[in-house]
mmCIF file of C-alpha atoms in Angstrom:
data_model
loop_
_atom_site.group_PDB
_atom_site.id
_atom_site.type_symbol
_atom_site.label_atom_id
_atom_site.label_comp_id
_atom_site.label_asym_id
_atom_site.label_seq_id
_atom_site.Cartn_x
_atom_site.Cartn_y
_atom_site.Cartn_z
ATOM 1 C CA MET A 1 -10.844 -31.244 -21.029
ATOM 2 C CA GLU A 2 -8.653 -29.136 -23.342
ATOM 3 C CA VAL A 3 -8.681 -25.237 -23.135
ATOM 4 C CA THR A 4 -6.465 -22.460 -24.824
ATOM 5 C CA ASN A 5 -3.841 -21.306 -22.962
ATOM 6 C CA LYS A 6 -2.658 -17.911 -23.456
ATOM 7 C CA ARG A 7 1.040 -17.120 -23.409
ATOM 8 C CA ILE A 8 3.847 -14.627 -23.250
ATOM 9 C CA LEU A 9 7.045 -15.862 -25.054
ATOM 10 C CA LEU A 10 10.606 -14.154 -25.383
ATOM 11 C CA LYS A 11 10.688 -13.347 -29.261
ATOM 12 C CA ASP A 12 14.823 -13.250 -29.200
ATOM 13 C CA HIS A 13 17.770 -12.169 -27.296
ATOM 14 C CA VAL A 14 17.682 -8.433 -25.996
ATOM 15 C CA VAL A 15 20.304 -6.196 -26.442
ATOM 16 C CA GLY A 16 19.783 -2.652 -25.160
ATOM 17 C CA PRO A 17 16.783 -1.514 -23.504
ATOM 18 C CA ALA A 18 14.012 -3.794 -23.643
ATOM 19 C CA LYS A 19 10.875 -3.121 -25.341
ATOM 20 C CA GLU A 20 7.208 -4.425 -25.339
ATOM 21 C CA GLY A 21 8.102 -5.912 -28.723
ATOM 22 C CA ASP A 22 10.519 -8.021 -27.463
ATOM 23 C CA MET A 23 7.915 -10.206 -25.616
ATOM 24 C CA VAL A 24 4.816 -11.624 -27.795
ATOM 25 C CA ALA A 25 1.565 -13.260 -27.194
ATOM 26 C CA SER A 26 0.929 -16.715 -28.102
ATOM 27 C CA THR A 27 -1.811 -19.419 -27.603
ATOM 28 C CA GLU A 28 -1.740 -23.118 -27.724
ATOM 29 C CA THR A 29 -4.379 -25.684 -26.349
ATOM 30 C CA VAL A 30 -3.828 -27.696 -23.007
ATOM 31 C CA ARG A 31 -5.240 -30.621 -21.514
ATOM 32 C CA LEU A 32 -6.416 -29.784 -17.782
ATOM 33 C CA GLU A 33 -4.771 -32.981 -16.314
ATOM 34 C CA VAL A 34 -1.329 -34.149 -15.164
ATOM 35 C CA PRO A 35 0.158 -36.670 -17.524
ATOM 36 C CA VAL A 36 -0.480 -40.289 -15.988
ATOM 37 C CA GLY A 37 1.975 -41.397 -13.766
ATOM 38 C CA SER A 38 3.255 -38.026 -13.440
ATOM 39 C CA LYS A 39 4.311 -36.140 -9.599
ATOM 40 C CA GLY A 40 3.661 -32.661 -11.298
ATOM 41 C CA VAL A 41 0.875 -30.625 -10.691
ATOM 42 C CA LEU A 42 -1.015 -28.395 -13.201
ATOM 43 C CA LEU A 43 -1.340 -24.570 -11.945
ATOM 44 C CA LYS A 44 -3.816 -21.728 -12.806
ATOM 45 C CA ASN A 45 -2.040 -19.138 -12.388
ATOM 46 C CA LEU A 46 -3.588 -15.511 -10.780
ATOM 47 C CA TYR A 47 -0.797 -13.465 -10.153
ATOM 48 C CA LEU A 48 2.502 -12.815 -11.856
ATOM 49 C CA SER A 49 5.231 -10.627 -10.434
ATOM 50 C CA CYS A 50 7.357 -8.142 -12.233
ATOM 51 C CA ASP A 51 10.600 -7.966 -11.415
ATOM 52 C CA PRO A 52 14.043 -6.371 -12.905
ATOM 53 C CA TYR A 53 15.825 -9.435 -12.856
ATOM 54 C CA LEU A 54 14.054 -10.877 -15.600
ATOM 55 C CA ARG A 55 15.658 -8.187 -18.127
ATOM 56 C CA THR A 56 18.857 -10.052 -17.200
ATOM 57 C CA LEU A 57 17.641 -13.397 -18.408
ATOM 58 C CA MET A 58 16.908 -11.937 -21.727
ATOM 59 C CA ASN A 59 20.292 -11.866 -22.797
ATOM 60 C CA ARG A 60 22.257 -13.751 -25.023
ATOM 61 C CA PRO A 61 23.973 -15.963 -22.410
ATOM 62 C CA LEU A 62 27.312 -15.709 -21.428
ATOM 63 C CA ASP A 63 30.072 -18.451 -21.134
ATOM 64 C CA GLY A 64 29.021 -20.166 -18.215
ATOM 65 C CA GLN A 65 25.817 -18.651 -17.613
ATOM 66 C CA GLU A 66 23.546 -21.722 -18.350
ATOM 67 C CA GLU A 67 25.315 -23.527 -15.128
ATOM 68 C CA SER A 68 23.994 -20.801 -12.876
ATOM 69 C CA GLY A 69 21.271 -20.023 -10.378
ATOM 70 C CA PHE A 70 19.585 -17.750 -13.120
ATOM 71 C CA PRO A 71 19.807 -19.638 -16.191
ATOM 72 C CA PRO A 72 18.702 -17.378 -19.121
ATOM 73 C CA PHE A 73 15.794 -17.665 -21.343
ATOM 74 C CA LYS A 74 15.517 -19.098 -24.918
ATOM 75 C CA PRO A 75 14.013 -17.502 -27.845
ATOM 76 C CA GLY A 76 10.694 -18.777 -28.689
ATOM 77 C CA SER A 77 10.443 -20.065 -24.759
ATOM 78 C CA VAL A 78 7.581 -18.913 -22.405
ATOM 79 C CA ILE A 79 8.623 -16.503 -19.487
ATOM 80 C CA ILE A 80 9.211 -17.712 -16.467
ATOM 81 C CA GLY A 81 8.854 -15.617 -13.153
ATOM 82 C CA PHE A 82 7.204 -15.965 -9.448
ATOM 83 C CA GLY A 83 4.017 -15.706 -9.488
ATOM 84 C CA VAL A 84 0.665 -17.035 -7.096
ATOM 85 C CA ALA A 85 -1.418 -20.084 -8.597
ATOM 86 C CA LYS A 86 -3.986 -22.532 -8.016
ATOM 87 C CA VAL A 87 -3.597 -26.251 -7.955
ATOM 88 C CA VAL A 88 -6.052 -27.803 -10.917
ATOM 89 C CA ASP A 89 -4.804 -31.195 -10.841
ATOM 90 C CA THR A 90 -2.055 -32.971 -9.354
ATOM 91 C CA GLY A 91 0.011 -36.326 -9.248
ATOM 92 C CA HIS A 92 2.034 -35.116 -6.416
ATOM 93 C CA PRO A 93 1.068 -36.524 -2.622
ATOM 94 C CA ASP A 94 1.682 -33.109 -1.197
ATOM 95 C CA PHE A 95 -0.446 -31.264 -3.059
ATOM 96 C CA LYS A 96 -4.140 -31.359 -3.732
ATOM 97 C CA VAL A 97 -6.712 -29.786 -5.989
ATOM 98 C CA GLY A 98 -7.393 -26.209 -4.792
ATOM 99 C CA ASP A 99 -4.289 -25.486 -3.127
ATOM 100 C CA TYR A 100 -2.953 -22.306 -3.204
ATOM 101 C CA VAL A 101 1.255 -21.874 -4.052
ATOM 102 C CA TRP A 102 4.005 -19.588 -5.203
ATOM 103 C CA GLY A 103 6.697 -20.032 -6.952
ATOM 104 C CA LEU A 104 8.375 -20.318 -10.232
ATOM 105 C CA THR A 105 5.547 -20.584 -12.614
ATOM 106 C CA GLY A 106 4.933 -19.357 -16.751
ATOM 107 C CA TRP A 107 3.884 -16.178 -17.782
ATOM 108 C CA GLU A 108 0.913 -18.071 -19.340
ATOM 109 C CA GLU A 109 -2.938 -18.985 -18.008
ATOM 110 C CA PHE A 110 -1.663 -22.369 -17.028
ATOM 111 C CA THR A 111 1.605 -24.051 -16.185
ATOM 112 C CA LEU A 112 2.419 -28.004 -15.602
ATOM 113 C CA ILE A 113 5.148 -28.206 -12.915
ATOM 114 C CA SER A 114 7.207 -31.138 -13.284
ATOM 115 C CA ASN A 115 9.004 -30.744 -9.767
ATOM 116 C CA PRO A 116 6.421 -28.994 -7.189
ATOM 117 C CA GLU A 117 8.838 -29.511 -4.743
ATOM 118 C CA THR A 118 9.987 -25.924 -5.530
ATOM 119 C CA LEU A 119 6.491 -24.588 -4.992
ATOM 120 C CA PHE A 120 5.838 -23.212 -1.759
ATOM 121 C CA LYS A 121 2.217 -23.838 -0.415
ATOM 122 C CA ILE A 122 0.185 -20.867 1.332
ATOM 123 C CA LYS A 123 -0.796 -21.489 4.578
ATOM 124 C CA TYR A 124 -2.500 -18.043 5.261
ATOM 125 C CA THR A 125 -5.238 -16.847 3.380
ATOM 126 C CA ASP A 126 -5.994 -13.922 5.467
ATOM 127 C CA VAL A 127 -3.994 -11.313 3.776
ATOM 128 C CA PRO A 128 -4.297 -10.650 -0.185
ATOM 129 C CA LEU A 129 -3.088 -13.446 -2.265
ATOM 130 C CA SER A 130 -1.315 -11.165 -4.490
ATOM 131 C CA TYR A 131 1.206 -10.605 -1.302
ATOM 132 C CA TYR A 132 2.809 -13.762 -2.374
ATOM 133 C CA THR A 133 4.315 -12.064 -5.245
ATOM 134 C CA GLY A 134 5.864 -9.458 -2.794
ATOM 135 C CA LEU A 135 5.721 -9.281 0.554
ATOM 136 C CA LEU A 136 5.274 -12.641 1.730
ATOM 137 C CA GLY A 137 6.694 -14.266 -1.352
ATOM 138 C CA MET A 138 10.412 -13.738 -3.215
ATOM 139 C CA THR A 139 10.477 -10.364 -2.810
ATOM 140 C CA GLY A 140 9.727 -10.223 1.025
ATOM 141 C CA MET A 141 12.090 -13.046 1.438
ATOM 142 C CA THR A 142 14.969 -10.896 -0.346
ATOM 143 C CA ALA A 143 14.443 -8.025 1.899
ATOM 144 C CA TYR A 144 14.225 -10.058 4.873
ATOM 145 C CA ALA A 145 17.424 -12.144 4.335
ATOM 146 C CA GLY A 146 19.263 -9.202 2.768
ATOM 147 C CA PHE A 147 18.849 -7.198 5.620
ATOM 148 C CA TYR A 148 18.866 -9.371 8.828
ATOM 149 C CA GLU A 149 21.451 -12.152 7.288
ATOM 150 C CA ILE A 150 23.624 -10.147 4.712
ATOM 151 C CA CYS A 151 23.606 -6.780 6.913
ATOM 152 C CA SER A 152 23.795 -7.666 10.422
ATOM 153 C CA PRO A 153 21.737 -4.461 11.699
ATOM 154 C CA LYS A 154 22.411 -3.189 15.214
ATOM 155 C CA LYS A 155 19.634 -0.274 16.889
ATOM 156 C CA GLY A 156 20.720 2.946 15.809
ATOM 157 C CA GLU A 157 22.896 2.353 12.673
ATOM 158 C CA PHE A 158 22.529 4.762 9.485
ATOM 159 C CA VAL A 159 20.440 2.689 6.785
ATOM 160 C CA TYR A 160 20.719 4.181 3.017
ATOM 161 C CA ILE A 161 18.367 2.383 0.244
ATOM 162 C CA SER A 162 18.564 3.205 -2.936
ATOM 163 C CA ALA A 163 15.287 2.477 -5.340
ATOM 164 C CA ALA A 164 13.322 2.636 -2.020
ATOM 165 C CA SER A 165 9.781 2.640 -3.066
ATOM 166 C CA GLY A 166 10.165 -0.445 -5.091
ATOM 167 C CA ALA A 167 8.996 -3.893 -4.185
ATOM 168 C CA VAL A 168 11.908 -4.933 -2.042
ATOM 169 C CA GLY A 169 13.166 -1.420 -0.584
ATOM 170 C CA GLN A 170 10.129 -0.544 0.704
ATOM 171 C CA ILE A 171 10.091 -3.552 2.634
ATOM 172 C CA VAL A 172 13.827 -3.037 3.926
ATOM 173 C CA GLY A 173 12.922 0.606 5.321
ATOM 174 C CA GLN A 174 10.544 -0.956 7.225
ATOM 175 C CA TYR A 175 12.082 -3.552 8.640
ATOM 176 C CA ALA A 176 14.977 -1.086 9.315
ATOM 177 C CA LYS A 177 12.791 1.205 11.503
ATOM 178 C CA LEU A 178 11.319 -1.827 13.549
ATOM 179 C CA MET A 179 14.865 -2.379 14.419
ATOM 180 C CA GLY A 180 15.501 1.298 15.504
ATOM 181 C CA CYS A 181 17.778 2.279 12.448
ATOM 182 C CA TYR A 182 17.506 5.881 11.218
ATOM 183 C CA VAL A 183 16.861 5.248 7.381
ATOM 184 C CA VAL A 184 17.009 7.325 4.328
ATOM 185 C CA GLY A 185 15.932 6.027 0.770
ATOM 186 C CA SER A 186 16.007 7.464 -2.651
ATOM 187 C CA ALA A 187 13.474 7.021 -5.457
ATOM 188 C CA GLY A 188 13.096 8.847 -8.684
ATOM 189 C CA SER A 189 9.984 11.198 -8.508
ATOM 190 C CA ASN A 190 8.814 13.240 -5.589
ATOM 191 C CA GLU A 191 5.369 11.210 -5.201
ATOM 192 C CA LYS A 192 7.720 8.492 -4.521
ATOM 193 C CA VAL A 193 9.899 10.156 -2.185
ATOM 194 C CA ASN A 194 6.900 11.647 -0.255
ATOM 195 C CA LEU A 195 5.320 8.086 -0.100
ATOM 196 C CA LEU A 196 8.526 7.062 1.760
ATOM 197 C CA LYS A 197 8.555 9.430 4.041
ATOM 198 C CA THR A 198 4.687 9.455 4.982
ATOM 199 C CA LYS A 199 3.831 6.067 4.364
ATOM 200 C CA PHE A 200 6.845 3.739 4.910
ATOM 201 C CA GLY A 201 8.155 5.881 7.912
ATOM 202 C CA PHE A 202 11.684 6.596 6.601
ATOM 203 C CA ASP A 203 13.606 9.271 8.323
ATOM 204 C CA ASP A 204 14.128 11.027 5.189
ATOM 205 C CA ALA A 205 14.317 10.813 1.372
ATOM 206 C CA PHE A 206 15.660 12.078 -1.485
ATOM 207 C CA ASN A 207 14.782 12.495 -5.193
ATOM 208 C CA TYR A 208 17.922 11.456 -7.187
ATOM 209 C CA LYS A 209 17.104 12.796 -10.533
ATOM 210 C CA GLU A 210 17.355 16.420 -9.114
ATOM 211 C CA GLU A 211 20.746 15.859 -7.485
ATOM 212 C CA HIS A 212 23.498 16.757 -9.593
ATOM 213 C CA ASP A 213 26.149 15.440 -6.938
ATOM 214 C CA LEU A 214 25.111 12.340 -5.492
ATOM 215 C CA ALA A 215 27.969 12.051 -3.159
ATOM 216 C CA ALA A 216 27.014 15.647 -1.861
ATOM 217 C CA ALA A 217 23.177 14.477 -1.276
ATOM 218 C CA LEU A 218 24.449 11.664 0.653
ATOM 219 C CA LYS A 219 26.942 13.403 2.752
ATOM 220 C CA ARG A 220 23.918 15.841 3.235
ATOM 221 C CA HIS A 221 21.803 13.120 4.686
ATOM 222 C CA PHE A 222 24.693 11.278 6.412
ATOM 223 C CA PRO A 223 26.733 13.508 8.163
ATOM 224 C CA GLN A 224 28.242 10.542 9.944
ATOM 225 C CA GLY A 225 28.048 8.467 7.326
ATOM 226 C CA ILE A 226 26.413 5.245 6.376
ATOM 227 C CA ASP A 227 26.525 1.729 8.424
ATOM 228 C CA ILE A 228 24.339 -0.364 6.069
ATOM 229 C CA TYR A 229 23.809 0.216 2.211
ATOM 230 C CA PHE A 230 21.179 -1.609 0.698
ATOM 231 C CA GLU A 231 21.751 -1.790 -3.025
ATOM 232 C CA ASN A 232 19.198 -2.422 -5.701
ATOM 233 C CA VAL A 233 20.745 0.447 -8.390
ATOM 234 C CA GLY A 234 24.661 0.298 -9.069
ATOM 235 C CA GLY A 235 26.555 2.587 -11.264
ATOM 236 C CA ALA A 236 27.010 6.179 -9.980
ATOM 237 C CA MET A 237 25.035 5.499 -6.933
ATOM 238 C CA LEU A 238 27.379 2.641 -5.829
ATOM 239 C CA GLU A 239 30.513 4.949 -6.556
ATOM 240 C CA ALA A 240 28.879 7.733 -4.552
ATOM 241 C CA VAL A 241 27.756 5.340 -1.743
ATOM 242 C CA LEU A 242 31.770 3.956 -1.224
ATOM 243 C CA LEU A 243 32.753 7.380 -0.243
ATOM 244 C CA ASN A 244 30.361 7.990 2.055
ATOM 245 C CA MET A 245 30.332 4.700 4.307
ATOM 246 C CA ARG A 246 31.630 4.485 7.547
ATOM 247 C CA ASP A 247 34.169 2.311 8.679
ATOM 248 C CA HIS A 248 33.052 -1.567 8.845
ATOM 249 C CA GLY A 249 30.403 -0.776 6.969
ATOM 250 C CA ARG A 250 27.921 -3.416 5.168
ATOM 251 C CA ILE A 251 26.592 -3.327 1.675
ATOM 252 C CA ALA A 252 23.751 -5.709 0.473
ATOM 253 C CA VAL A 253 24.243 -6.062 -3.147
ATOM 254 C CA CYS A 254 20.383 -7.303 -4.149
ATOM 255 C CA GLY A 255 20.107 -6.046 -7.505
ATOM 256 C CA MET A 256 21.625 -3.051 -10.170
ATOM 257 C CA ILE A 257 18.866 -1.919 -12.330
ATOM 258 C CA SER A 258 21.015 0.922 -13.702
ATOM 259 C CA GLN A 259 23.360 -1.829 -15.285
ATOM 260 C CA TYR A 260 20.423 -4.035 -16.704
ATOM 261 C CA ASN A 261 19.577 -2.345 -20.047
ATOM 262 C CA LEU A 262 23.209 -1.671 -21.199
ATOM 263 C CA GLU A 263 24.962 -3.300 -23.443
ATOM 264 C CA LYS A 264 28.497 -2.878 -21.805
ATOM 265 C CA PRO A 265 28.295 -2.622 -18.012
ATOM 266 C CA GLU A 266 29.727 0.107 -16.245
ATOM 267 C CA GLY A 267 32.715 -0.144 -14.234
ATOM 268 C CA VAL A 268 32.616 1.333 -10.539
ATOM 269 C CA HIS A 269 35.233 3.549 -8.953
ATOM 270 C CA ASN A 270 35.832 4.113 -5.231
ATOM 271 C CA LEU A 271 36.399 0.275 -4.791
ATOM 272 C CA PHE A 272 39.564 1.111 -2.834
ATOM 273 C CA CYS A 273 37.301 2.211 -0.180
ATOM 274 C CA LEU A 274 36.459 -1.377 0.650
ATOM 275 C CA VAL A 275 40.035 -1.829 1.947
ATOM 276 C CA THR A 276 40.635 1.639 3.571
ATOM 277 C CA LYS A 277 36.845 1.540 5.489
ATOM 278 C CA ARG A 278 36.959 -2.310 5.790
ATOM 279 C CA ILE A 279 33.837 -2.548 4.115
ATOM 280 C CA ARG A 280 31.772 -5.959 3.447
ATOM 281 C CA MET A 281 30.157 -5.925 -0.012
ATOM 282 C CA GLN A 282 28.310 -9.221 -0.640
ATOM 283 C CA GLY A 283 25.827 -10.261 -2.924
ATOM 284 C CA PHE A 284 23.083 -12.702 -2.252
ATOM 285 C CA ALA A 285 20.093 -14.653 -3.407
ATOM 286 C CA TRP A 286 16.998 -15.162 -1.318
ATOM 287 C CA PHE A 287 16.984 -18.854 -1.930
ATOM 288 C CA ASP A 288 20.199 -19.142 -0.192
ATOM 289 C CA HIS A 289 18.596 -18.055 3.074
ATOM 290 C CA SER A 290 14.932 -20.451 2.267
ATOM 291 C CA HIS A 291 15.422 -22.340 5.605
ATOM 292 C CA LYS A 292 14.321 -18.958 6.903
ATOM 293 C CA TYR A 293 10.739 -18.825 5.170
ATOM 294 C CA ASP A 294 8.845 -19.795 7.744
ATOM 295 C CA GLU A 295 10.269 -17.942 10.277
ATOM 296 C CA PHE A 296 10.244 -14.736 7.576
ATOM 297 C CA VAL A 297 6.261 -15.474 7.065
ATOM 298 C CA GLU A 298 5.495 -15.800 10.892
ATOM 299 C CA THR A 299 7.319 -12.711 11.649
ATOM 300 C CA THR A 300 6.184 -10.619 8.738
ATOM 301 C CA ARG A 301 2.204 -11.657 9.114
ATOM 302 C CA GLN A 302 2.336 -10.312 12.527
ATOM 303 C CA HIS A 303 3.596 -7.182 11.489
ATOM 304 C CA ILE A 304 1.280 -6.793 9.071
ATOM 305 C CA LYS A 305 -1.892 -7.690 11.295
ATOM 306 C CA GLU A 306 -0.181 -4.971 13.908
ATOM 307 C CA GLY A 307 -0.322 -2.677 11.481
ATOM 308 C CA LYS A 308 3.982 -2.156 11.561
ATOM 309 C CA ILE A 309 4.222 -2.855 8.265
ATOM 310 C CA VAL A 310 2.389 -1.499 5.242
ATOM 311 C CA TYR A 311 2.586 -2.254 1.618
ATOM 312 C CA VAL A 312 2.122 -0.727 -1.575
ATOM 313 C CA GLU A 313 1.142 -2.726 -4.947
ATOM 314 C CA ASP A 314 0.792 -1.307 -8.601
ATOM 315 C CA ILE A 315 -1.677 -3.611 -10.125
ATOM 316 C CA VAL A 316 -2.032 -4.152 -13.851
ATOM 317 C CA LYS A 317 -4.719 -6.505 -15.133
ATOM 318 C CA GLY A 318 -4.604 -8.892 -18.094
ATOM 319 C CA LEU A 319 -1.671 -11.055 -19.127
ATOM 320 C CA GLU A 320 -1.256 -9.180 -22.311
ATOM 321 C CA ASN A 321 -0.434 -6.394 -20.550
ATOM 322 C CA ALA A 322 2.780 -8.157 -18.521
ATOM 323 C CA PRO A 323 5.350 -6.950 -21.068
ATOM 324 C CA ALA A 324 4.446 -3.192 -20.735
ATOM 325 C CA ALA A 325 4.326 -3.857 -16.921
ATOM 326 C CA LEU A 326 7.853 -5.170 -17.097
ATOM 327 C CA VAL A 327 9.435 -2.785 -19.619
ATOM 328 C CA GLY A 328 7.726 0.291 -17.149
ATOM 329 C CA LEU A 329 10.119 -0.977 -14.056
ATOM 330 C CA PHE A 330 12.878 0.391 -16.058
ATOM 331 C CA THR A 331 11.418 4.190 -16.476
ATOM 332 C CA GLY A 332 9.986 4.243 -12.833
ATOM 333 C CA ARG A 333 6.253 3.918 -14.136
ATOM 334 C CA ASN A 334 5.463 1.731 -11.345
ATOM 335 C CA VAL A 335 4.604 2.864 -7.875
ATOM 336 C CA GLY A 336 5.287 -0.245 -5.412
ATOM 337 C CA LYS A 337 5.558 -3.687 -6.085
ATOM 338 C CA GLN A 338 4.236 -4.561 -9.878
ATOM 339 C CA VAL A 339 1.693 -7.325 -10.353
ATOM 340 C CA VAL A 340 0.053 -8.557 -13.225
ATOM 341 C CA VAL A 341 -3.494 -9.957 -11.969
ATOM 342 C CA VAL A 342 -3.925 -13.119 -14.626
ATOM 343 C CA ALA A 343 -7.041 -14.565 -13.512
ATOM 344 C CA GLN A 344 -9.525 -14.245 -10.715
ATOM 345 C CA GLU A 345 -9.575 -16.696 -7.803
#
């Protein structure tokens, strides 16, 4: 059986802020079966995850980037990102038709995965399947590994999270509260600040766009200093945080969204604070901690069932609206995890 497959392609390498026009819709005809003798799986994509890191893969690659863990997109190729899908055909013994999975897939209606070992089978369907684009997928695993493994938190510590109402930040903040930490987050609108304090249970929050002096704002919220900073922004925010860190503080570098659309990334001042305050700053990727995935799912699912963790999604329907949803991440258009619905289950 042949069907039409709608796809979203990268038009060309991007310079400066990404625009919807940098991505184009295309169609092709595909057969709903895996090639004879293949151990691949054919997926019907249901939900796609919009994540800021995708913007970095649209740049012209730097020397050595091809060999990194995040290979850049090639012009004319389909956008690749995390998603939730249903298996419609399979040549792999570990997967059967009807299985739900999450992992890297194409921004298209159907995707053939040649190496399905990279996919995670979805064991629990007593939560919305879209949660596996975020809370129970890559995003949640990023929050879990970054906070518990990289930050080494202790009860009573002072935790600051930038971009706190976003997909990762909202989860980190709730983990920190469950740990018994004092938690403050920043966001780019008063609506999001209110969400942090009323829905996600942060101790306090502020709108960074209303602050003329970020270092002073942090000093106001953390008069005793910051033990843990979960970094999602970079730039001026990181500079201000370094001045307000406590001795032996930890900074988990998850992302730096303020830098992704810049042709030339900004430098960071105040780095000597790493020495004087003996701060540990470490970048990380969730897949380095994938051995913790089962533990993460069991723990987080239990928190969801007990109402200890809540989750906000920003749902957009239609694959054709995925480019606008991705671009909107950089203007703060979304509230919570940005998800694109491709098809009904």
